[in-house]
Amino acid sequence: MKKTLLNSLYVLVTLSSLFFIYLFFIFNPNDYKDEITSYISSKTKYDFRYNGEIEASYYPNIKFLMSGIQIFEISSEPKDIMIEVSSIDLSLSLEKLINNIIDVNHIKAYELKYHGINADDILIKTYSLSKFSLFTGSGKKITNVKSMSAKAKIIDDNMKISNIYIETEIMEAKGSGFINLITKEAEFNFIGKIKKYENVISFYQNSYPKELMDEELPIMISGKLNNLSMSIDLSHIVMQKIEPIREKIIDEIQDKVINELRDKIKLPF
């Protein structure tokens, strides 16, 4: 009996050692690119592709660095691109993954492009309308995200995302949200802040919203992942800063009209 137990222990230790040797020194995820893309595509219901190579480590947590990522709509033909990412750095809890719990310690994305809305254009358009001016925008429905980081946890069919940080061309934002993995419905709430003038690209410097400096901008993003909508609440800023400017503009217009009328019809005042 003792010999049998020792033999069993020997076999178990040997198999475990071989597994870890293979995992850490032999296994190369880049040999399984087709399997990886097919698996992720089947789980997300989007056409997932990546052009670079995967760098991976497995202890104490699972870490992946993946580059050249593209995500397409499967239902459209030709397939519409939804997201492009230069690179992603992902860390998963190994202990929780063994227990079938997906707990993302952190995910960082660099040079991300979301096709569908232009968050920076929406911000400037909302701001310009409140000042009775018109900002035509870039004409491109693409949000350029310089960097993004977050934590995430999948519970049942929902991915809860926390500690989100996003930097776009003109603002920085922090928030949280969730994505329903079945319906693809998402909802995010952020508090954004305008970046300093010198850190904004030249296109937006011409319409730089200086009245929004140091102000908290409540932002809500919701809808299907492939058709998100965005709203920015500037009401408190309009009342405090932009409303006096608007009243001044109205007064100037009224004075100009009255002066022109006085010259033309000789008003008695």
Tab-separated table of C-alpha atoms in Angstrom, residues 6-268:
chain	number	residue	atom	x	y	z
A	6	LEU	CA	4.699	6.478	-3.282
A	7	ASN	CA	4.413	5.422	-6.924
A	8	SER	CA	1.263	7.514	-7.352
A	9	LEU	CA	2.942	10.511	-5.756
A	10	TYR	CA	5.972	10.019	-7.980
A	11	VAL	CA	3.807	9.937	-11.107
A	12	LEU	CA	1.868	13.027	-9.982
A	13	VAL	CA	5.023	15.032	-9.241
A	14	THR	CA	6.586	13.937	-12.547
A	15	LEU	CA	3.511	14.900	-14.583
A	16	SER	CA	3.232	18.240	-12.778
A	17	SER	CA	6.909	18.961	-13.380
A	18	LEU	CA	6.603	18.104	-17.070
A	19	PHE	CA	3.522	20.290	-17.382
A	20	PHE	CA	5.236	23.320	-15.859
A	21	ILE	CA	8.391	22.744	-17.897
A	22	TYR	CA	6.256	22.667	-21.040
A	23	LEU	CA	4.200	25.677	-20.001
A	24	PHE	CA	7.114	27.906	-19.031
A	25	PHE	CA	9.868	26.794	-21.379
A	26	ILE	CA	8.353	25.058	-24.423
A	27	PHE	CA	4.782	26.266	-24.966
A	28	ASN	CA	4.552	29.168	-27.415
A	29	PRO	CA	1.099	30.737	-27.859
A	30	ASN	CA	2.167	32.102	-31.248
A	31	ASP	CA	2.074	28.542	-32.569
A	32	TYR	CA	-1.697	28.567	-31.961
A	33	LYS	CA	-2.708	31.887	-33.539
A	34	ASP	CA	-5.647	30.426	-35.510
A	35	GLU	CA	-6.972	28.597	-32.453
A	36	ILE	CA	-6.687	31.722	-30.288
A	37	THR	CA	-8.448	34.011	-32.775
A	38	SER	CA	-11.198	31.428	-33.378
A	39	TYR	CA	-11.767	30.928	-29.652
A	40	ILE	CA	-11.939	34.653	-28.847
A	41	SER	CA	-14.196	35.288	-31.860
A	42	SER	CA	-16.586	32.524	-30.772
A	43	LYS	CA	-16.797	33.888	-27.240
A	44	THR	CA	-17.193	37.580	-28.136
A	45	LYS	CA	-19.331	37.078	-31.284
A	46	TYR	CA	-17.048	39.492	-33.109
A	47	ASP	CA	-14.382	38.783	-35.711
A	48	PHE	CA	-11.175	39.056	-33.655
A	49	ARG	CA	-7.768	39.328	-35.316
A	50	TYR	CA	-4.249	40.277	-34.322
A	51	ASN	CA	-1.214	40.893	-36.506
A	52	GLY	CA	1.632	40.836	-33.993
A	53	GLU	CA	2.968	38.216	-31.642
A	54	ILE	CA	1.952	37.338	-28.096
A	55	GLU	CA	4.357	37.691	-25.203
A	56	ALA	CA	3.203	35.642	-22.223
A	57	SER	CA	4.134	34.763	-18.651
A	58	TYR	CA	2.172	32.518	-16.296
A	59	TYR	CA	3.318	33.072	-12.736
A	60	PRO	CA	2.264	34.402	-10.270
A	61	ASN	CA	-0.447	35.717	-12.612
A	62	ILE	CA	-1.148	35.150	-16.281
A	63	LYS	CA	0.140	38.073	-18.333
A	64	PHE	CA	-0.248	38.672	-22.049
A	65	LEU	CA	1.080	41.398	-24.320
A	66	MET	CA	-0.686	41.348	-27.686
A	67	SER	CA	-0.288	43.800	-30.585
A	68	GLY	CA	-1.969	44.743	-33.843
A	69	ILE	CA	-5.524	43.971	-32.715
A	70	GLN	CA	-8.570	44.471	-34.935
A	71	ILE	CA	-12.203	43.698	-34.095
A	72	PHE	CA	-14.840	43.530	-36.846
A	73	GLU	CA	-18.604	43.187	-37.000
A	74	ILE	CA	-19.446	39.623	-38.032
A	75	SER	CA	-22.962	40.472	-39.245
A	76	SER	CA	-21.914	43.092	-41.824
A	77	GLU	CA	-20.552	42.385	-45.283
A	78	PRO	CA	-18.005	43.653	-46.012
A	79	LYS	CA	-17.120	43.484	-42.329
A	80	ASP	CA	-17.092	46.866	-40.634
A	81	ILE	CA	-14.154	47.473	-38.354
A	82	MET	CA	-15.216	48.438	-34.828
A	83	ILE	CA	-12.001	48.648	-32.789
A	84	GLU	CA	-8.300	48.922	-33.572
A	85	VAL	CA	-5.637	48.674	-30.860
A	86	SER	CA	-1.904	49.069	-31.255
A	87	SER	CA	-1.186	46.879	-28.208
A	88	ILE	CA	-2.834	45.428	-25.113
A	89	ASP	CA	-1.221	44.461	-21.812
A	90	LEU	CA	-3.460	42.043	-19.883
A	91	SER	CA	-3.056	40.452	-16.451
A	92	LEU	CA	-5.394	37.726	-15.117
A	93	SER	CA	-5.539	36.147	-11.693
A	94	LEU	CA	-4.205	32.598	-12.109
A	95	GLU	CA	-5.738	31.429	-8.837
A	96	LYS	CA	-9.224	32.636	-9.760
A	97	LEU	CA	-8.937	31.375	-13.328
A	98	ILE	CA	-8.322	27.863	-11.963
A	99	ASN	CA	-11.675	28.256	-10.177
A	100	ASN	CA	-13.362	29.364	-13.458
A	101	ILE	CA	-13.493	33.011	-12.384
A	102	ILE	CA	-12.246	35.590	-14.872
A	103	ASP	CA	-10.768	38.411	-12.829
A	104	VAL	CA	-8.725	40.927	-14.815
A	105	ASN	CA	-6.187	42.534	-12.492
A	106	HIS	CA	-5.510	45.162	-15.096
A	107	ILE	CA	-5.802	45.773	-18.791
A	108	LYS	CA	-3.945	48.539	-20.581
A	109	ALA	CA	-4.557	49.492	-24.193
A	110	TYR	CA	-2.449	51.864	-26.246
A	111	GLU	CA	-3.454	53.842	-29.366
A	112	LEU	CA	-7.028	52.548	-29.486
A	113	LYS	CA	-9.459	53.645	-32.190
A	114	TYR	CA	-13.204	53.172	-31.672
A	115	HIS	CA	-15.209	53.467	-34.903
A	116	GLY	CA	-18.751	54.788	-34.419
A	117	ILE	CA	-18.559	58.017	-32.419
A	118	ASN	CA	-16.045	60.796	-31.978
A	119	ALA	CA	-16.056	61.647	-28.273
A	120	ASP	CA	-13.842	64.713	-28.691
A	121	ASP	CA	-16.044	66.151	-31.447
A	122	ILE	CA	-19.154	65.600	-29.301
A	123	LEU	CA	-17.571	67.474	-26.398
A	124	ILE	CA	-16.563	70.482	-28.519
A	125	LYS	CA	-19.922	70.547	-30.351
A	126	THR	CA	-21.824	70.491	-27.040
A	127	TYR	CA	-19.622	73.287	-25.732
A	128	SER	CA	-19.907	75.399	-28.910
A	129	LEU	CA	-23.715	75.113	-29.030
A	130	SER	CA	-23.928	76.427	-25.487
A	131	LYS	CA	-22.020	79.504	-26.710
A	132	PHE	CA	-24.231	80.028	-29.779
A	133	SER	CA	-21.382	79.041	-32.102
A	134	LEU	CA	-20.982	76.130	-34.485
A	135	PHE	CA	-18.171	73.608	-34.506
A	136	THR	CA	-18.263	71.440	-37.622
A	137	GLY	CA	-15.940	68.810	-36.225
A	138	SER	CA	-13.429	66.552	-37.915
A	139	GLY	CA	-16.060	64.686	-39.946
A	140	LYS	CA	-14.659	61.366	-38.716
A	141	LYS	CA	-16.695	59.140	-36.408
A	142	ILE	CA	-13.606	57.753	-34.711
A	143	THR	CA	-12.523	58.275	-31.113
A	144	ASN	CA	-8.746	58.235	-30.807
A	145	VAL	CA	-7.789	56.923	-27.379
A	146	LYS	CA	-4.117	57.452	-26.589
A	147	SER	CA	-4.227	55.095	-23.614
A	148	MET	CA	-6.790	53.243	-21.546
A	149	SER	CA	-6.565	51.134	-18.396
A	150	ALA	CA	-9.141	49.301	-16.276
A	151	LYS	CA	-9.959	46.364	-14.047
A	152	ALA	CA	-12.695	43.882	-14.928
A	153	LYS	CA	-14.558	40.913	-13.522
A	154	ILE	CA	-17.049	38.637	-15.257
A	155	ILE	CA	-20.013	37.652	-13.098
A	156	ASP	CA	-22.643	35.510	-14.799
A	157	ASP	CA	-23.232	37.231	-18.151
A	158	ASN	CA	-22.033	40.664	-17.080
A	159	MET	CA	-18.573	42.148	-17.276
A	160	LYS	CA	-18.175	44.731	-14.536
A	161	ILE	CA	-15.449	47.227	-15.335
A	162	SER	CA	-13.916	49.503	-12.714
A	163	ASN	CA	-11.019	51.923	-12.315
A	164	ILE	CA	-11.329	52.974	-15.952
A	165	TYR	CA	-8.925	55.664	-17.124
A	166	ILE	CA	-9.116	57.029	-20.671
A	167	GLU	CA	-7.057	59.691	-22.404
A	168	THR	CA	-8.321	61.037	-25.737
A	169	GLU	CA	-7.030	63.880	-27.909
A	170	ILE	CA	-8.633	66.570	-25.737
A	171	MET	CA	-9.645	65.093	-22.391
A	172	GLU	CA	-8.976	62.582	-19.637
A	173	ALA	CA	-11.767	60.635	-17.943
A	174	LYS	CA	-12.230	58.207	-15.069
A	175	GLY	CA	-15.226	55.980	-14.430
A	176	SER	CA	-16.820	52.565	-14.380
A	177	GLY	CA	-19.424	50.552	-16.232
A	178	PHE	CA	-20.655	47.184	-17.382
A	179	ILE	CA	-21.170	45.150	-20.545
A	180	ASN	CA	-23.798	42.448	-20.973
A	181	LEU	CA	-21.923	39.706	-22.795
A	182	ILE	CA	-25.116	38.262	-24.266
A	183	THR	CA	-26.947	41.368	-25.506
A	184	LYS	CA	-23.760	43.472	-25.994
A	185	GLU	CA	-25.493	46.341	-24.200
A	186	ALA	CA	-23.096	48.626	-22.350
A	187	GLU	CA	-23.314	51.540	-19.957
A	188	PHE	CA	-20.436	53.674	-18.701
A	189	ASN	CA	-20.323	56.714	-16.440
A	190	PHE	CA	-17.295	58.973	-16.442
A	191	ILE	CA	-16.069	62.207	-14.981
A	192	GLY	CA	-13.935	63.927	-17.596
A	193	LYS	CA	-11.520	66.847	-17.506
A	194	ILE	CA	-10.090	68.969	-20.306
A	195	LYS	CA	-6.369	68.581	-20.942
A	196	LYS	CA	-4.091	71.598	-20.913
A	197	TYR	CA	-4.030	73.631	-24.108
A	198	GLU	CA	-0.455	72.651	-24.972
A	199	ASN	CA	-1.333	68.934	-24.671
A	200	VAL	CA	-4.203	69.163	-27.174
A	201	ILE	CA	-3.641	68.505	-30.881
A	202	SER	CA	-3.679	71.601	-33.106
A	203	PHE	CA	-7.045	70.760	-34.702
A	204	TYR	CA	-8.839	71.232	-31.364
A	205	GLN	CA	-6.663	74.131	-30.177
A	206	ASN	CA	-8.585	76.439	-32.526
A	207	SER	CA	-11.789	75.647	-30.620
A	208	TYR	CA	-10.229	75.059	-27.210
A	209	PRO	CA	-12.945	75.253	-24.498
A	210	LYS	CA	-11.055	77.350	-21.948
A	211	GLU	CA	-14.221	77.828	-19.833
A	212	LEU	CA	-14.162	74.083	-19.145
A	213	MET	CA	-10.670	74.057	-17.649
A	214	ASP	CA	-10.532	72.450	-14.186
A	215	GLU	CA	-14.241	71.594	-14.413
A	216	GLU	CA	-15.684	68.113	-13.882
A	217	LEU	CA	-17.598	66.935	-16.947
A	218	PRO	CA	-20.222	64.208	-16.294
A	219	ILE	CA	-20.194	61.860	-19.290
A	220	MET	CA	-22.510	58.949	-20.020
A	221	ILE	CA	-21.896	56.384	-22.762
A	222	SER	CA	-24.501	53.707	-23.451
A	223	GLY	CA	-25.987	51.441	-26.098
A	224	LYS	CA	-24.857	48.466	-28.134
A	225	LEU	CA	-21.099	48.070	-28.359
A	226	ASN	CA	-21.230	48.642	-32.109
A	227	ASN	CA	-23.517	51.685	-31.824
A	228	LEU	CA	-22.697	53.622	-28.672
A	229	SER	CA	-24.133	57.052	-27.910
A	230	MET	CA	-22.572	59.707	-25.717
A	231	SER	CA	-23.925	62.637	-23.733
A	232	ILE	CA	-22.096	65.315	-21.744
A	233	ASP	CA	-23.809	67.369	-19.048
A	234	LEU	CA	-22.541	70.957	-19.201
A	235	SER	CA	-25.587	72.527	-17.549
A	236	HIS	CA	-23.792	73.506	-14.343
A	237	ILE	CA	-20.945	75.063	-16.313
A	238	VAL	CA	-23.331	76.911	-18.628
A	239	MET	CA	-25.010	78.530	-15.629
A	240	GLN	CA	-21.763	79.458	-13.905
A	241	LYS	CA	-19.456	80.479	-16.740
A	242	ILE	CA	-21.007	80.389	-20.181
A	243	GLU	CA	-24.399	81.968	-19.365
A	244	PRO	CA	-22.851	85.390	-18.557
A	245	ILE	CA	-20.961	85.221	-21.878
A	246	ARG	CA	-24.174	84.325	-23.692
A	247	GLU	CA	-26.033	87.221	-22.073
A	248	LYS	CA	-23.227	89.574	-23.100
A	249	ILE	CA	-23.440	88.340	-26.701
A	250	ILE	CA	-27.235	88.825	-26.699
A	251	ASP	CA	-26.856	92.340	-25.270
A	252	GLU	CA	-24.291	93.192	-27.938
A	253	ILE	CA	-26.600	91.901	-30.676
A	254	GLN	CA	-29.531	93.866	-29.259
A	255	ASP	CA	-27.457	97.067	-29.062
A	256	LYS	CA	-26.290	96.591	-32.644
A	257	VAL	CA	-29.850	96.041	-33.916
A	258	ILE	CA	-31.166	99.073	-32.001
A	259	ASN	CA	-28.356	101.266	-33.351
A	260	GLU	CA	-29.061	100.144	-36.905
A	261	LEU	CA	-32.799	100.780	-36.468
A	262	ARG	CA	-32.133	104.200	-34.939
A	263	ASP	CA	-30.052	105.190	-37.950
A	264	LYS	CA	-32.643	103.947	-40.431
A	265	ILE	CA	-35.962	105.048	-38.946
A	266	LYS	CA	-34.837	107.800	-36.526
A	267	LEU	CA	-36.097	106.263	-33.299
A	268	PRO	CA	-36.828	108.968	-30.636
